[in-house]
mmCIF file of C-alpha atoms and ligand atoms in Angstrom:
data_model
loop_
_atom_site.group_PDB
_atom_site.id
_atom_site.type_symbol
_atom_site.label_atom_id
_atom_site.label_comp_id
_atom_site.label_asym_id
_atom_site.label_seq_id
_atom_site.Cartn_x
_atom_site.Cartn_y
_atom_site.Cartn_z
ATOM 1 C CA UNK A 1125 -9.549 -7.602 -22.699
ATOM 2 C CA UNK A 1126 -6.615 -9.955 -22.993
ATOM 3 C CA UNK A 1127 -5.948 -12.842 -20.597
ATOM 4 C CA UNK A 1128 -4.879 -11.709 -17.107
ATOM 5 C CA UNK A 1129 -2.954 -13.773 -14.553
ATOM 6 C CA UNK A 1130 -2.400 -13.901 -10.820
ATOM 7 C CA UNK A 1131 1.209 -13.782 -9.616
ATOM 8 C CA UNK A 1132 0.982 -17.489 -8.644
ATOM 9 C CA UNK A 1133 -0.157 -18.386 -12.158
ATOM 10 C CA UNK A 1134 2.678 -16.357 -13.669
ATOM 11 C CA UNK A 1135 5.221 -18.069 -11.434
ATOM 12 C CA UNK A 1136 3.834 -21.490 -12.433
ATOM 13 C CA UNK A 1137 4.099 -20.599 -16.137
ATOM 14 C CA UNK A 1138 7.628 -19.185 -15.681
ATOM 15 C CA UNK A 1139 8.688 -22.408 -13.956
ATOM 16 C CA UNK A 1140 7.052 -24.591 -16.624
ATOM 17 C CA UNK A 1141 8.879 -22.676 -19.354
ATOM 18 C CA UNK A 1142 12.211 -22.982 -17.571
ATOM 19 C CA UNK A 1143 12.110 -26.521 -16.180
ATOM 20 C CA UNK A 1144 9.805 -28.452 -18.549
ATOM 21 C CA UNK A 1145 10.330 -26.619 -21.828
ATOM 22 C CA UNK A 1146 13.986 -25.790 -21.256
ATOM 23 C CA UNK A 1147 14.183 -22.085 -22.036
ATOM 24 C CA UNK A 1148 16.688 -20.742 -19.556
ATOM 25 C CA UNK A 1149 15.799 -18.004 -17.087
ATOM 26 C CA UNK A 1150 18.585 -15.879 -18.571
ATOM 27 C CA UNK A 1151 16.948 -16.088 -22.003
ATOM 28 C CA UNK A 1152 13.631 -14.959 -20.496
ATOM 29 C CA UNK A 1153 15.381 -12.078 -18.735
ATOM 30 C CA UNK A 1154 17.061 -11.012 -21.981
ATOM 31 C CA UNK A 1155 13.682 -11.157 -23.760
ATOM 32 C CA UNK A 1156 12.066 -9.066 -21.011
ATOM 33 C CA UNK A 1157 14.849 -6.485 -21.365
ATOM 34 C CA UNK A 1158 14.576 -6.438 -25.180
ATOM 35 C CA UNK A 1159 10.789 -6.043 -24.970
ATOM 36 C CA UNK A 1160 11.247 -3.138 -22.556
ATOM 37 C CA UNK A 1161 13.815 -1.526 -24.822
ATOM 38 C CA UNK A 1162 11.317 -1.724 -27.675
ATOM 39 C CA UNK A 1163 8.690 0.067 -25.570
ATOM 40 C CA UNK A 1164 11.138 2.817 -24.590
ATOM 41 C CA UNK A 1165 12.209 3.277 -28.207
ATOM 42 C CA UNK A 1166 8.671 3.447 -29.515
ATOM 43 C CA UNK A 1167 7.293 5.754 -26.809
ATOM 44 C CA UNK A 1168 7.701 9.396 -26.018
ATOM 45 C CA UNK A 1169 10.249 9.045 -23.194
ATOM 46 C CA UNK A 1170 13.106 11.390 -22.314
ATOM 47 C CA UNK A 1171 16.145 9.101 -22.412
ATOM 48 C CA UNK A 1172 18.720 11.816 -21.669
ATOM 49 C CA UNK A 1173 19.468 10.487 -18.161
ATOM 50 C CA UNK A 1174 17.949 7.113 -17.285
ATOM 51 C CA UNK A 1175 18.104 5.747 -13.745
ATOM 52 C CA UNK A 1176 17.394 2.031 -13.273
ATOM 53 C CA UNK A 1177 16.407 1.077 -9.720
ATOM 54 C CA UNK A 1178 17.244 -2.570 -9.192
ATOM 55 C CA UNK A 1179 16.044 -5.083 -6.601
ATOM 56 C CA UNK A 1180 17.490 -8.424 -5.605
ATOM 57 C CA UNK A 1181 15.221 -10.796 -7.574
ATOM 58 C CA UNK A 1182 14.474 -11.527 -11.222
ATOM 59 C CA UNK A 1183 12.688 -8.194 -11.644
ATOM 60 C CA UNK A 1184 16.030 -6.609 -10.785
ATOM 61 C CA UNK A 1185 17.798 -8.906 -13.265
ATOM 62 C CA UNK A 1186 15.427 -7.646 -16.005
ATOM 63 C CA UNK A 1187 16.391 -4.090 -15.038
ATOM 64 C CA UNK A 1188 20.147 -4.729 -15.169
ATOM 65 C CA UNK A 1189 19.836 -6.372 -18.597
ATOM 66 C CA UNK A 1190 17.815 -3.371 -19.821
ATOM 67 C CA UNK A 1191 20.447 -0.960 -18.448
ATOM 68 C CA UNK A 1192 23.127 -2.849 -20.378
ATOM 69 C CA UNK A 1193 21.108 -2.688 -23.627
ATOM 70 C CA UNK A 1194 20.590 1.067 -23.165
ATOM 71 C CA UNK A 1195 24.282 1.587 -22.389
ATOM 72 C CA UNK A 1196 25.281 -0.311 -25.519
ATOM 73 C CA UNK A 1197 23.125 2.124 -27.508
ATOM 74 C CA UNK A 1198 25.043 5.034 -25.925
ATOM 75 C CA UNK A 1199 22.000 6.119 -23.924
ATOM 76 C CA UNK A 1200 23.135 7.647 -20.574
ATOM 77 C CA UNK A 1201 22.034 5.172 -17.906
ATOM 78 C CA UNK A 1202 22.923 4.510 -14.277
ATOM 79 C CA UNK A 1203 22.169 1.455 -12.165
ATOM 80 C CA UNK A 1204 21.237 1.844 -8.533
ATOM 81 C CA UNK A 1205 20.722 -1.149 -6.258
ATOM 82 C CA UNK A 1206 18.030 -1.179 -3.630
ATOM 83 C CA UNK A 1207 19.219 -3.632 -0.985
ATOM 84 C CA UNK A 1208 22.393 -5.586 -0.400
ATOM 85 C CA UNK A 1209 23.717 -7.071 -3.660
ATOM 86 C CA UNK A 1210 25.431 -9.874 -1.753
ATOM 87 C CA UNK A 1211 21.959 -11.198 -0.923
ATOM 88 C CA UNK A 1212 20.734 -11.038 -4.531
ATOM 89 C CA UNK A 1213 19.556 -14.019 -6.596
ATOM 90 C CA UNK A 1214 22.158 -15.643 -8.851
ATOM 91 C CA UNK A 1215 20.360 -14.247 -11.909
ATOM 92 C CA UNK A 1216 21.068 -10.743 -10.592
ATOM 93 C CA UNK A 1217 24.715 -11.555 -9.869
ATOM 94 C CA UNK A 1218 25.143 -12.943 -13.393
ATOM 95 C CA UNK A 1219 23.543 -9.866 -14.966
ATOM 96 C CA UNK A 1220 25.641 -7.573 -12.807
ATOM 97 C CA UNK A 1221 28.839 -9.314 -13.899
ATOM 98 C CA UNK A 1222 27.878 -8.789 -17.563
ATOM 99 C CA UNK A 1223 26.856 -5.154 -16.948
ATOM 100 C CA UNK A 1224 30.164 -4.467 -15.222
ATOM 101 C CA UNK A 1225 32.100 -6.041 -18.093
ATOM 102 C CA UNK A 1226 30.201 -3.742 -20.469
ATOM 103 C CA UNK A 1227 30.988 -0.683 -18.324
ATOM 104 C CA UNK A 1228 27.443 0.177 -17.219
ATOM 105 C CA UNK A 1229 27.764 2.966 -14.600
ATOM 106 C CA UNK A 1230 26.538 2.294 -11.071
ATOM 107 C CA UNK A 1231 25.721 4.754 -8.341
ATOM 108 C CA UNK A 1232 25.161 4.234 -4.634
ATOM 109 C CA UNK A 1233 22.696 7.061 -4.161
ATOM 110 C CA UNK A 1234 20.994 9.026 -6.885
ATOM 111 C CA UNK A 1235 19.149 12.269 -7.061
ATOM 112 C CA UNK A 1236 15.749 11.352 -8.501
ATOM 113 C CA UNK A 1237 15.258 14.918 -9.685
ATOM 114 C CA UNK A 1238 18.232 14.576 -12.035
ATOM 115 C CA UNK A 1239 16.851 11.490 -13.761
ATOM 116 C CA UNK A 1240 14.865 12.110 -16.949
ATOM 117 C CA UNK A 1241 13.316 8.655 -16.574
ATOM 118 C CA UNK A 1242 13.264 6.102 -13.754
ATOM 119 C CA UNK A 1243 12.981 2.400 -14.553
ATOM 120 C CA UNK A 1244 11.386 0.533 -11.680
ATOM 121 C CA UNK A 1245 12.981 -2.922 -11.460
ATOM 122 C CA UNK A 1246 12.822 -3.269 -7.673
ATOM 123 C CA UNK A 1247 9.969 -5.741 -7.133
ATOM 124 C CA UNK A 1248 7.711 -7.579 -9.562
ATOM 125 C CA UNK A 1249 5.521 -10.636 -9.037
ATOM 126 C CA UNK A 1250 7.695 -11.848 -6.145
ATOM 127 C CA UNK A 1251 6.554 -9.187 -3.674
ATOM 128 C CA UNK A 1252 5.043 -11.024 -0.728
ATOM 129 C CA UNK A 1253 4.897 -8.559 2.147
ATOM 130 C CA UNK A 1254 4.999 -4.820 2.863
ATOM 131 C CA UNK A 1255 7.951 -2.872 1.471
ATOM 132 C CA UNK A 1256 10.702 -2.306 4.050
ATOM 133 C CA UNK A 1257 10.401 1.106 5.812
ATOM 134 C CA UNK A 1258 13.456 2.617 4.075
ATOM 135 C CA UNK A 1259 12.095 1.670 0.665
ATOM 136 C CA UNK A 1260 8.659 3.078 1.532
ATOM 137 C CA UNK A 1261 10.337 6.423 2.265
ATOM 138 C CA UNK A 1262 12.284 6.314 -1.001
ATOM 139 C CA UNK A 1263 9.170 5.468 -3.012
ATOM 140 C CA UNK A 1264 7.177 8.285 -1.399
ATOM 141 C CA UNK A 1265 10.003 10.761 -2.141
ATOM 142 C CA UNK A 1266 10.059 9.705 -5.812
ATOM 143 C CA UNK A 1267 6.251 9.990 -6.054
ATOM 144 C CA UNK A 1268 6.434 13.433 -4.458
ATOM 145 C CA UNK A 1269 8.702 14.876 -7.131
ATOM 146 C CA UNK A 1270 6.555 13.299 -9.850
ATOM 147 C CA UNK A 1271 9.432 11.594 -11.658
ATOM 148 C CA UNK A 1272 8.481 9.808 -14.871
ATOM 149 C CA UNK A 1273 8.583 6.115 -14.026
ATOM 150 C CA UNK A 1274 8.327 3.059 -16.259
ATOM 151 C CA UNK A 1275 7.697 -0.064 -14.177
ATOM 152 C CA UNK A 1276 8.879 -3.476 -15.282
ATOM 153 C CA UNK A 1277 6.095 -6.062 -14.920
ATOM 154 C CA UNK A 1278 4.504 -4.653 -11.728
ATOM 155 C CA UNK A 1279 4.965 -1.254 -10.032
ATOM 156 C CA UNK A 1280 7.044 -1.786 -6.897
ATOM 157 C CA UNK A 1281 4.763 -2.041 -3.875
ATOM 158 C CA UNK A 1282 1.678 -3.230 -5.762
ATOM 159 C CA UNK A 1283 0.449 -6.777 -5.175
ATOM 160 C CA UNK A 1284 0.182 -8.095 -8.729
ATOM 161 C CA UNK A 1285 -2.851 -10.228 -7.901
ATOM 162 C CA UNK A 1286 -5.006 -8.059 -5.621
ATOM 163 C CA UNK A 1287 -3.859 -4.575 -6.634
ATOM 164 C CA UNK A 1288 -3.315 -3.778 -2.953
ATOM 165 C CA UNK A 1289 -0.539 -1.310 -2.067
ATOM 166 C CA UNK A 1290 1.932 -2.973 0.297
ATOM 167 C CA UNK A 1291 2.879 -0.025 2.516
ATOM 168 C CA UNK A 1292 3.728 2.278 -0.415
ATOM 169 C CA UNK A 1293 4.032 1.926 -4.180
ATOM 170 C CA UNK A 1294 6.021 3.672 -6.889
ATOM 171 C CA UNK A 1295 3.589 5.382 -9.245
ATOM 172 C CA UNK A 1296 4.306 4.586 -12.900
ATOM 173 C CA UNK A 1297 3.451 6.350 -16.129
ATOM 174 C CA UNK A 1298 3.680 3.013 -17.937
ATOM 175 C CA UNK A 1299 3.931 -0.580 -16.764
ATOM 176 C CA UNK A 1300 5.381 -3.158 -19.134
ATOM 177 C CA UNK A 1301 3.919 -6.564 -18.218
ATOM 178 C CA UNK A 1302 5.799 -9.609 -19.404
ATOM 179 C CA UNK A 1303 3.779 -12.407 -21.042
ATOM 180 C CA UNK A 1304 0.408 -11.540 -19.446
ATOM 181 C CA UNK A 1305 -1.246 -8.572 -17.775
ATOM 182 C CA UNK A 1306 -1.127 -8.982 -14.008
ATOM 183 C CA UNK A 1307 -4.669 -8.936 -12.584
ATOM 184 C CA UNK A 1308 -3.833 -6.478 -9.784
ATOM 185 C CA UNK A 1309 -2.970 -3.741 -12.278
ATOM 186 C CA UNK A 1310 -6.556 -3.559 -13.430
ATOM 187 C CA UNK A 1311 -8.241 -3.038 -10.072
ATOM 188 C CA UNK A 1312 -8.237 -0.756 -7.037
ATOM 189 C CA UNK A 1313 -5.028 1.035 -6.114
ATOM 190 C CA UNK A 1314 -3.034 -1.100 -8.533
ATOM 191 C CA UNK A 1315 -4.822 0.485 -11.469
ATOM 192 C CA UNK A 1316 -3.866 3.979 -10.268
ATOM 193 C CA UNK A 1317 -0.234 3.064 -9.694
ATOM 194 C CA UNK A 1318 0.329 1.196 -12.977
ATOM 195 C CA UNK A 1319 -0.574 3.970 -15.457
ATOM 196 C CA UNK A 1320 -0.756 2.677 -19.019
ATOM 197 C CA UNK A 1321 -0.308 -1.108 -19.064
ATOM 198 C CA UNK A 1322 1.448 -2.703 -22.046
ATOM 199 C CA UNK A 1323 1.816 -6.467 -22.395
ATOM 200 C CA UNK A 1324 4.844 -7.881 -24.217
ATOM 201 C CA UNK A 1325 5.586 -11.450 -25.236
ATOM 202 C CA UNK A 1326 8.808 -12.945 -23.822
ATOM 203 C CA UNK A 1327 8.367 -16.538 -24.996
ATOM 204 C CA UNK A 1328 6.538 -18.028 -21.992
ATOM 205 C CA UNK A 1329 4.992 -21.405 -22.911
ATOM 206 C CA UNK A 1330 1.507 -22.275 -21.578
ATOM 207 C CA UNK A 1331 0.752 -26.016 -21.211
ATOM 208 C CA UNK A 1332 -2.341 -27.136 -23.181
ATOM 209 C CA UNK A 1333 -4.207 -28.186 -20.037
ATOM 210 C CA UNK A 1334 -3.434 -24.993 -18.061
ATOM 211 C CA UNK A 1335 -6.545 -23.437 -16.494
ATOM 212 C CA UNK A 1336 -6.449 -19.690 -15.891
ATOM 213 C CA UNK A 1337 -8.459 -18.491 -12.888
ATOM 214 C CA UNK A 1338 -9.755 -15.481 -14.804
ATOM 215 C CA UNK A 1339 -11.168 -15.764 -18.297
ATOM 216 C CA UNK A 1340 -11.293 -12.628 -20.371
HETATM 217 N N1 LIG B 1051 10.373 -16.042 -12.649
HETATM 218 C C1 LIG B 1051 10.934 -16.033 -13.856
HETATM 219 O O1 LIG B 1051 11.287 -17.030 -14.359
HETATM 220 C C2 LIG B 1051 11.106 -14.786 -14.576
HETATM 221 C C3 LIG B 1051 10.697 -13.606 -13.999
HETATM 222 N N2 LIG B 1051 10.911 -12.434 -14.576
HETATM 223 C C4 LIG B 1051 10.815 -11.221 -13.805
HETATM 224 O O2 LIG B 1051 11.028 -11.494 -12.447
HETATM 225 C C5 LIG B 1051 9.968 -11.027 -11.632
HETATM 226 C C6 LIG B 1051 9.725 -11.943 -10.506
HETATM 227 O O3 LIG B 1051 10.964 -12.273 -9.960
HETATM 228 P P1 LIG B 1051 11.151 -12.892 -8.500
HETATM 229 O O4 LIG B 1051 12.600 -13.152 -8.354
HETATM 230 O O5 LIG B 1051 10.232 -14.014 -8.321
HETATM 231 O O6 LIG B 1051 10.659 -11.759 -7.532
HETATM 232 P P2 LIG B 1051 10.922 -10.197 -7.421
HETATM 233 O O7 LIG B 1051 12.092 -9.794 -8.217
HETATM 234 O O8 LIG B 1051 9.638 -9.525 -7.654
HETATM 235 O O9 LIG B 1051 11.263 -10.049 -5.874
HETATM 236 C C7 LIG B 1051 12.497 -10.528 -5.360
HETATM 237 C C8 LIG B 1051 12.439 -11.296 -4.078
HETATM 238 O O10 LIG B 1051 12.336 -10.409 -2.979
HETATM 239 C C9 LIG B 1051 11.763 -11.087 -1.871
HETATM 240 N N3 LIG B 1051 10.737 -10.196 -1.291
HETATM 241 C C10 LIG B 1051 9.431 -10.154 -1.596
HETATM 242 N N4 LIG B 1051 8.803 -9.158 -0.931
HETATM 243 C C11 LIG B 1051 9.758 -8.524 -0.195
HETATM 244 C C12 LIG B 1051 9.745 -7.388 0.687
HETATM 245 N N5 LIG B 1051 8.631 -6.723 0.933
HETATM 246 N N6 LIG B 1051 10.914 -7.001 1.218
HETATM 247 C C13 LIG B 1051 12.074 -7.656 0.969
HETATM 248 N N7 LIG B 1051 12.153 -8.750 0.140
HETATM 249 C C14 LIG B 1051 10.999 -9.175 -0.429
HETATM 250 C C15 LIG B 1051 11.192 -12.379 -2.372
HETATM 251 O O11 LIG B 1051 12.018 -13.418 -1.934
HETATM 252 C C16 LIG B 1051 11.267 -12.229 -3.882
HETATM 253 O O12 LIG B 1051 11.498 -13.471 -4.511
HETATM 254 C C17 LIG B 1051 8.813 -10.826 -12.572
HETATM 255 O O13 LIG B 1051 7.949 -9.828 -12.110
HETATM 256 C C18 LIG B 1051 9.503 -10.468 -13.877
HETATM 257 O O14 LIG B 1051 9.814 -9.090 -13.907
HETATM 258 C C19 LIG B 1051 11.568 -12.355 -15.896
HETATM 259 O O15 LIG B 1051 10.952 -11.374 -16.645
HETATM 260 C C20 LIG B 1051 11.551 -13.616 -16.678
HETATM 261 C C21 LIG B 1051 11.728 -14.831 -15.903
HETATM 262 K K1 LIG B 1052 8.914 -3.357 -10.889
#
């Protein structure tokens, strides 16, 4: 098996790549979106009506960038925010500005049944406590109608290190992990929620003296 990481390790490597190496976070986000686009293009996914669910952190920024790339390929795609955009990270606000300039459609409330494919870009490695109640309800509703979901990096609601479900989790058919597989997707509940796990390079740089906690 390939090298796995905890969410703390991934955050350390992200920060090293951004602050020490000098690759900007926006470049990493674009690479994550391009890698995801490649997976969607190569797989057997129904792209007739894609719904991208977007959170307020960098996982959400990956999702907005992916929505823009799909839109520019004339693939029908809609963005739906989960949470108050005014409270989003600057990366999300920057991506949203670009998406708006490119005319990516946005909806306030979507019917999951109408979507041919849901992209889960709500929470990734940054999840640090149980999902809010409203989001738990939304996730359970989506699981109930068995929508096809592709999760970016980590299925929303799964702790990327332990695999524990934080209140509720959005069950994915495929999870696209950026840079390294997240350890929690290979154990316990996390394994069930992640579906097929694919790992894609996004240009993260690992310092020579970096010690991974798990060796595979
Ligand atoms: N870090 C990077 O340089 C890159 C990360 N990539 C992608 O981004 C996510 C991780 O992003 P991050 O902003 O750290 O966290 P999330 O988007 O997962 O979460 C957002 C934010 O939400 C807060 N939060 C956590 N738990 C809760 C909760 N239960 N309810 C409400 N709010 C919550 C917390 O403050 C989080 O920070 C990673 O998975 C990648 O997909 C890029 O790919 C490249 C660069
Ligand atoms: K996600």
